[in-house]
PDB file of C-alpha atoms in Angstrom:
ATOM      1  CA  UNK H   1     111.337 122.648  72.989  1.00  0.00           C
ATOM      2  CA  UNK H   2     108.545 124.141  75.009  1.00  0.00           C
ATOM      3  CA  UNK H   3     109.547 125.635  78.324  1.00  0.00           C
ATOM      4  CA  UNK H   4     108.431 123.920  81.494  1.00  0.00           C
ATOM      5  CA  UNK H   5     107.370 125.820  84.587  1.00  0.00           C
ATOM      6  CA  UNK H   6     109.150 124.923  87.811  1.00  0.00           C
ATOM      7  CA  UNK H   7     107.300 124.858  91.124  1.00  0.00           C
ATOM      8  CA  UNK H   8     108.686 128.342  91.876  1.00  0.00           C
ATOM      9  CA  UNK H   9     107.184 129.698  88.643  1.00  0.00           C
ATOM     10  CA  UNK H  10     110.518 129.941  86.832  1.00  0.00           C
ATOM     11  CA  UNK H  11     110.915 128.605  83.312  1.00  0.00           C
ATOM     12  CA  UNK H  12     113.243 125.735  82.427  1.00  0.00           C
ATOM     13  CA  UNK H  13     114.025 124.150  79.070  1.00  0.00           C
ATOM     14  CA  UNK H  14     114.486 120.634  80.448  1.00  0.00           C
ATOM     15  CA  UNK H  15     112.976 119.156  83.571  1.00  0.00           C
ATOM     16  CA  UNK H  16     116.383 118.601  85.155  1.00  0.00           C
ATOM     17  CA  UNK H  17     117.366 122.241  84.600  1.00  0.00           C
ATOM     18  CA  UNK H  18     114.632 123.653  86.838  1.00  0.00           C
ATOM     19  CA  UNK H  19     116.325 125.542  89.667  1.00  0.00           C
ATOM     20  CA  UNK H  20     113.848 124.334  92.280  1.00  0.00           C
ATOM     21  CA  UNK H  21     114.592 120.622  92.073  1.00  0.00           C
ATOM     22  CA  UNK H  22     111.981 118.298  93.604  1.00  0.00           C
ATOM     23  CA  UNK H  23     112.803 116.971  97.069  1.00  0.00           C
ATOM     24  CA  UNK H  24     110.568 113.871  97.009  1.00  0.00           C
ATOM     25  CA  UNK H  25     108.485 111.663  94.702  1.00  0.00           C
ATOM     26  CA  UNK H  26     105.339 113.718  95.230  1.00  0.00           C
ATOM     27  CA  UNK H  27     107.054 116.952  94.171  1.00  0.00           C
ATOM     28  CA  UNK H  28     108.528 115.193  91.132  1.00  0.00           C
ATOM     29  CA  UNK H  29     105.106 113.916  90.111  1.00  0.00           C
ATOM     30  CA  UNK H  30     103.502 117.332  90.679  1.00  0.00           C
ATOM     31  CA  UNK H  31     106.159 119.070  88.573  1.00  0.00           C
ATOM     32  CA  UNK H  32     105.607 116.706  85.650  1.00  0.00           C
ATOM     33  CA  UNK H  33     101.822 116.453  85.973  1.00  0.00           C
ATOM     34  CA  UNK H  34     101.195 120.186  86.327  1.00  0.00           C
ATOM     35  CA  UNK H  35     103.300 120.876  83.243  1.00  0.00           C
ATOM     36  CA  UNK H  36     101.423 118.148  81.369  1.00  0.00           C
ATOM     37  CA  UNK H  37      98.078 119.706  82.309  1.00  0.00           C
ATOM     38  CA  UNK H  38      99.208 123.194  81.308  1.00  0.00           C
ATOM     39  CA  UNK H  39     100.458 121.844  77.984  1.00  0.00           C
ATOM     40  CA  UNK H  40      97.451 119.677  77.165  1.00  0.00           C
ATOM     41  CA  UNK H  41      94.959 122.475  77.837  1.00  0.00           C
ATOM     42  CA  UNK H  42      96.702 124.851  75.429  1.00  0.00           C
ATOM     43  CA  UNK H  43      98.394 122.632  72.862  1.00  0.00           C
ATOM     44  CA  UNK H  44      97.445 119.539  70.873  1.00  0.00           C
ATOM     45  CA  UNK H  45     101.047 118.525  70.224  1.00  0.00           C
ATOM     46  CA  UNK H  46     102.508 115.592  72.182  1.00  0.00           C
ATOM     47  CA  UNK H  47     103.989 116.486  75.562  1.00  0.00           C
ATOM     48  CA  UNK H  48     107.679 115.643  75.681  1.00  0.00           C
ATOM     49  CA  UNK H  49     109.641 115.171  78.879  1.00  0.00           C
ATOM     50  CA  UNK H  50     113.197 116.243  78.127  1.00  0.00           C
ATOM     51  CA  UNK H  51     115.876 115.432  80.701  1.00  0.00           C
ATOM     52  CA  UNK H  52     119.316 113.906  80.996  1.00  0.00           C
ATOM     53  CA  UNK H  53     119.223 110.201  81.828  1.00  0.00           C
ATOM     54  CA  UNK H  54     121.251 110.927  84.952  1.00  0.00           C
ATOM     55  CA  UNK H  55     118.315 112.872  86.390  1.00  0.00           C
ATOM     56  CA  UNK H  56     116.171 109.720  86.458  1.00  0.00           C
ATOM     57  CA  UNK H  57     118.966 107.342  87.421  1.00  0.00           C
ATOM     58  CA  UNK H  58     120.606 109.433  90.165  1.00  0.00           C
ATOM     59  CA  UNK H  59     121.348 107.048  93.057  1.00  0.00           C
ATOM     60  CA  UNK H  60     121.260 109.986  95.503  1.00  0.00           C
ATOM     61  CA  UNK H  61     117.707 110.898  94.464  1.00  0.00           C
ATOM     62  CA  UNK H  62     115.767 107.672  93.792  1.00  0.00           C
ATOM     63  CA  UNK H  63     112.519 109.561  94.449  1.00  0.00           C
ATOM     64  CA  UNK H  64     112.859 111.258  91.027  1.00  0.00           C
ATOM     65  CA  UNK H  65     112.371 107.954  89.207  1.00  0.00           C
ATOM     66  CA  UNK H  66     109.592 106.989  91.621  1.00  0.00           C
ATOM     67  CA  UNK H  67     107.744 110.264  90.959  1.00  0.00           C
ATOM     68  CA  UNK H  68     108.276 109.920  87.210  1.00  0.00           C
ATOM     69  CA  UNK H  69     106.767 106.419  87.227  1.00  0.00           C
ATOM     70  CA  UNK H  70     103.660 107.534  89.122  1.00  0.00           C
TER      71      UNK H  70
END
């Protein structure tokens, strides 16, 4: 697994393990998109999004799925 960079600059092995969890759909999208850009500019391997299913399906944070689908 390649490490992701959270919005606070900290590294996380899976997107749901980042300590600075997104608070809305826009922050979720930015977290995923910025990591995709960083990866694609330095690496030709496919970009994997690794997370527990509960992160996307959390009823208390529906914005995560919304940001992911953007």
